[in-house]
PDB file of C-alpha atoms in Angstrom:
ATOM      1  CA  MET A  77     219.781 -18.227   7.692  1.00  0.00           C
ATOM      2  CA  GLN A  78     218.270 -16.728  10.808  1.00  0.00           C
ATOM      3  CA  LEU A  79     216.966 -13.168  10.901  1.00  0.00           C
ATOM      4  CA  ASN A  80     218.230 -11.107  13.803  1.00  0.00           C
ATOM      5  CA  MET A  81     215.153  -9.348  15.223  1.00  0.00           C
ATOM      6  CA  ASN A  82     217.249  -6.713  16.960  1.00  0.00           C
ATOM      7  CA  SER A  83     218.562  -5.485  13.622  1.00  0.00           C
ATOM      8  CA  ALA A  84     215.015  -5.385  12.235  1.00  0.00           C
ATOM      9  CA  VAL A  85     213.841  -3.274  15.157  1.00  0.00           C
ATOM     10  CA  ASN A  86     216.898  -1.019  15.085  1.00  0.00           C
ATOM     11  CA  SER A  87     216.509  -0.452  11.359  1.00  0.00           C
ATOM     12  CA  ARG A  88     213.345   1.525  12.054  1.00  0.00           C
ATOM     13  CA  ARG A  89     215.070   3.970  14.402  1.00  0.00           C
ATOM     14  CA  GLY A  90     215.591   6.317  11.480  1.00  0.00           C
ATOM     15  CA  GLU A  91     211.902   6.276  10.650  1.00  0.00           C
ATOM     16  CA  LYS A  92     210.994   7.023  14.263  1.00  0.00           C
ATOM     17  CA  ALA A  93     213.529   9.830  14.456  1.00  0.00           C
ATOM     18  CA  GLY A  94     212.274  11.212  11.145  1.00  0.00           C
ATOM     19  CA  TRP A  95     208.710  11.280  12.396  1.00  0.00           C
ATOM     20  CA  ILE A  96     209.476  12.938  15.723  1.00  0.00           C
ATOM     21  CA  PHE A  97     212.238  15.338  14.672  1.00  0.00           C
ATOM     22  CA  GLY A  98     210.729  16.144  11.289  1.00  0.00           C
ATOM     23  CA  ILE A  99     207.422  17.272  12.687  1.00  0.00           C
ATOM     24  CA  SER A 100     209.077  18.918  15.689  1.00  0.00           C
ATOM     25  CA  GLY A 101     211.301  20.838  13.318  1.00  0.00           C
ATOM     26  CA  ALA A 102     208.323  21.978  11.281  1.00  0.00           C
ATOM     27  CA  ILE A 103     206.787  23.623  14.343  1.00  0.00           C
ATOM     28  CA  SER A 104     209.973  24.650  16.145  1.00  0.00           C
ATOM     29  CA  TRP A 105     209.343  28.293  15.290  1.00  0.00           C
ATOM     30  CA  VAL A 106     206.135  28.394  17.360  1.00  0.00           C
ATOM     31  CA  PRO A 107     207.736  28.582  20.848  1.00  0.00           C
ATOM     32  CA  LEU A 108     210.273  31.108  19.553  1.00  0.00           C
ATOM     33  CA  MET A 109     207.526  33.366  18.272  1.00  0.00           C
ATOM     34  CA  SER A 110     205.580  32.823  21.496  1.00  0.00           C
ATOM     35  CA  VAL A 111     208.501  34.093  23.565  1.00  0.00           C
ATOM     36  CA  ILE A 112     208.895  37.095  21.263  1.00  0.00           C
ATOM     37  CA  PHE A 113     205.194  37.878  21.626  1.00  0.00           C
ATOM     38  CA  LEU A 114     205.416  37.575  25.412  1.00  0.00           C
ATOM     39  CA  PHE A 115     208.394  39.956  25.571  1.00  0.00           C
ATOM     40  CA  THR A 116     206.714  42.476  23.277  1.00  0.00           C
ATOM     41  CA  GLY A 117     203.544  42.581  25.359  1.00  0.00           C
ATOM     42  CA  LYS A 118     201.309  40.415  23.181  1.00  0.00           C
ATOM     43  CA  VAL A 119     200.487  38.099  26.078  1.00  0.00           C
ATOM     44  CA  THR A 120     197.441  36.488  24.473  1.00  0.00           C
ATOM     45  CA  ALA A 121     199.384  35.600  21.339  1.00  0.00           C
ATOM     46  CA  GLY A 122     202.312  34.320  23.409  1.00  0.00           C
ATOM     47  CA  VAL A 123     200.226  32.103  25.672  1.00  0.00           C
ATOM     48  CA  THR A 124     198.180  30.844  22.731  1.00  0.00           C
ATOM     49  CA  GLY A 125     201.387  29.917  20.921  1.00  0.00           C
ATOM     50  CA  ILE A 126     202.706  27.997  23.910  1.00  0.00           C
ATOM     51  CA  LEU A 127     199.414  26.088  24.186  1.00  0.00           C
ATOM     52  CA  LEU A 128     199.509  25.399  20.458  1.00  0.00           C
ATOM     53  CA  PHE A 129     203.050  24.059  20.760  1.00  0.00           C
ATOM     54  CA  ALA A 130     202.046  21.815  23.670  1.00  0.00           C
ATOM     55  CA  ALA A 131     199.088  20.507  21.652  1.00  0.00           C
ATOM     56  CA  SER A 132     201.369  19.790  18.720  1.00  0.00           C
ATOM     57  CA  PHE A 133     203.689  17.692  20.864  1.00  0.00           C
ATOM     58  CA  TYR A 134     200.716  15.789  22.220  1.00  0.00           C
ATOM     59  CA  ILE A 135     199.659  15.043  18.647  1.00  0.00           C
ATOM     60  CA  ILE A 136     203.193  14.052  17.624  1.00  0.00           C
ATOM     61  CA  ILE A 137     203.403  11.530  20.459  1.00  0.00           C
ATOM     62  CA  LYS A 138     199.787  10.305  20.210  1.00  0.00           C
ATOM     63  CA  LYS A 139     199.812   9.816  16.430  1.00  0.00           C
ATOM     64  CA  THR A 140     203.120   8.000  16.054  1.00  0.00           C
ATOM     65  CA  PRO A 141     202.903   5.253  13.431  1.00  0.00           C
ATOM     66  CA  TRP A 142     204.529   2.609  15.653  1.00  0.00           C
ATOM     67  CA  LYS A 143     201.809   3.123  18.278  1.00  0.00           C
ATOM     68  CA  ASN A 144     199.143   2.947  15.552  1.00  0.00           C
ATOM     69  CA  PRO A 145     200.653   0.302  13.262  1.00  0.00           C
ATOM     70  CA  ASP A 146     197.446  -0.560  11.395  1.00  0.00           C
ATOM     71  CA  THR A 147     196.421   3.051  10.711  1.00  0.00           C
ATOM     72  CA  PRO A 148     197.301   4.402   7.248  1.00  0.00           C
ATOM     73  CA  TYR A 149     199.904   7.154   7.312  1.00  0.00           C
ATOM     74  CA  ILE A 150     197.466   9.515   5.634  1.00  0.00           C
ATOM     75  CA  LYS A 151     195.173   9.377   8.677  1.00  0.00           C
ATOM     76  CA  LEU A 152     198.142  10.028  10.963  1.00  0.00           C
ATOM     77  CA  PHE A 153     199.256  13.011   8.879  1.00  0.00           C
ATOM     78  CA  VAL A 154     195.909  14.822   8.993  1.00  0.00           C
ATOM     79  CA  PRO A 155     196.138  16.013  12.638  1.00  0.00           C
ATOM     80  CA  VAL A 156     199.784  16.944  12.112  1.00  0.00           C
ATOM     81  CA  ILE A 157     198.956  19.026   9.045  1.00  0.00           C
ATOM     82  CA  LEU A 158     196.033  20.639  10.856  1.00  0.00           C
ATOM     83  CA  ILE A 159     198.243  21.703  13.754  1.00  0.00           C
ATOM     84  CA  LEU A 160     200.771  23.110  11.285  1.00  0.00           C
ATOM     85  CA  PHE A 161     198.084  25.112   9.461  1.00  0.00           C
ATOM     86  CA  THR A 162     196.684  26.286  12.779  1.00  0.00           C
ATOM     87  CA  SER A 163     200.162  27.481  13.751  1.00  0.00           C
ATOM     88  CA  VAL A 164     200.527  29.461  10.522  1.00  0.00           C
ATOM     89  CA  LEU A 165     197.066  30.952  10.981  1.00  0.00           C
ATOM     90  CA  TRP A 166     197.914  31.828  14.607  1.00  0.00           C
ATOM     91  CA  LEU A 167     201.040  33.659  13.462  1.00  0.00           C
ATOM     92  CA  LEU A 168     199.224  35.587  10.747  1.00  0.00           C
ATOM     93  CA  LEU A 169     196.428  36.568  13.122  1.00  0.00           C
ATOM     94  CA  SER A 170     198.943  37.588  15.792  1.00  0.00           C
ATOM     95  CA  PHE A 171     200.559  39.984  13.327  1.00  0.00           C
ATOM     96  CA  ASP A 172     197.155  41.246  12.125  1.00  0.00           C
ATOM     97  CA  ALA A 173     198.212  40.243   8.621  1.00  0.00           C
ATOM     98  CA  PHE A 174     194.667  39.926   7.321  1.00  0.00           C
ATOM     99  CA  SER A 175     193.717  43.461   8.339  1.00  0.00           C
ATOM    100  CA  SER A 176     195.949  44.869   5.625  1.00  0.00           C
ATOM    101  CA  ASP A 177     194.369  45.390   2.215  1.00  0.00           C
ATOM    102  CA  ASN A 178     197.588  44.446   0.473  1.00  0.00           C
ATOM    103  CA  PHE A 179     198.181  41.062   2.104  1.00  0.00           C
ATOM    104  CA  PRO A 180     199.629  38.819  -0.632  1.00  0.00           C
ATOM    105  CA  PHE A 181     197.496  35.695  -0.490  1.00  0.00           C
ATOM    106  CA  SER A 182     199.850  34.200  -3.056  1.00  0.00           C
ATOM    107  CA  VAL A 183     202.219  33.337  -0.166  1.00  0.00           C
ATOM    108  CA  PHE A 184     199.948  30.392   0.585  1.00  0.00           C
ATOM    109  CA  ILE A 185     201.419  28.619  -2.435  1.00  0.00           C
ATOM    110  CA  PHE A 186     204.427  27.852  -0.216  1.00  0.00           C
ATOM    111  CA  ILE A 187     202.167  25.625   1.880  1.00  0.00           C
ATOM    112  CA  LEU A 188     201.610  23.188  -1.001  1.00  0.00           C
ATOM    113  CA  PRO A 189     204.717  21.063  -0.235  1.00  0.00           C
ATOM    114  CA  VAL A 190     203.079  20.130   3.062  1.00  0.00           C
ATOM    115  CA  PHE A 191     200.708  17.921   1.081  1.00  0.00           C
ATOM    116  CA  ILE A 192     203.490  15.793  -0.469  1.00  0.00           C
ATOM    117  CA  PRO A 193     203.200  13.043   2.200  1.00  0.00           C
ATOM    118  CA  PHE A 194     199.560  12.512   1.245  1.00  0.00           C
ATOM    119  CA  PHE A 195     200.631  11.499  -2.243  1.00  0.00           C
ATOM    120  CA  THR A 196     203.825   9.628  -1.433  1.00  0.00           C
ATOM    121  CA  THR A 197     202.552   7.377   1.335  1.00  0.00           C
ATOM    122  CA  GLY A 198     199.204   6.377  -0.081  1.00  0.00           C
ATOM    123  CA  LYS A 199     197.561   3.838   2.182  1.00  0.00           C
ATOM    124  CA  LYS A 200     200.848   2.544   3.523  1.00  0.00           C
ATOM    125  CA  LYS A 201     200.901   1.534   7.214  1.00  0.00           C
ATOM    126  CA  TRP A 202     203.665   1.022   9.741  1.00  0.00           C
ATOM    127  CA  SER A 203     202.780  -2.670   9.887  1.00  0.00           C
ATOM    128  CA  ASP A 204     203.390  -3.055   6.126  1.00  0.00           C
ATOM    129  CA  ASN A 205     207.177  -3.179   6.626  1.00  0.00           C
TER     130      ASN A 205
END
């Protein structure tokens, strides 16, 4: 029985789409908020958000597992998670959320699911499949 290599390559399309669209979806709110900030006169916050979004796409493309097949997923997730946290921090700072005495720091518990990939992938690599 001969293995068709085209089917093996095509079977990973879903993984590639999941990587690109999953991370893109996680930061898709950044350009929207940037435009809102620009229209409301918060130019610094708007421009910073656009630069942050551009940096996130650079990271998404640069840290794709199929371009770094021998790098563990955990090491590829770190820059992605950092850009996501930076985006959340940017938003909170843009709204001056920390200047309020009654900012509920308990909202940060909703960030915990972001760490799930660190536990589920372990030291798995793209080349392992």
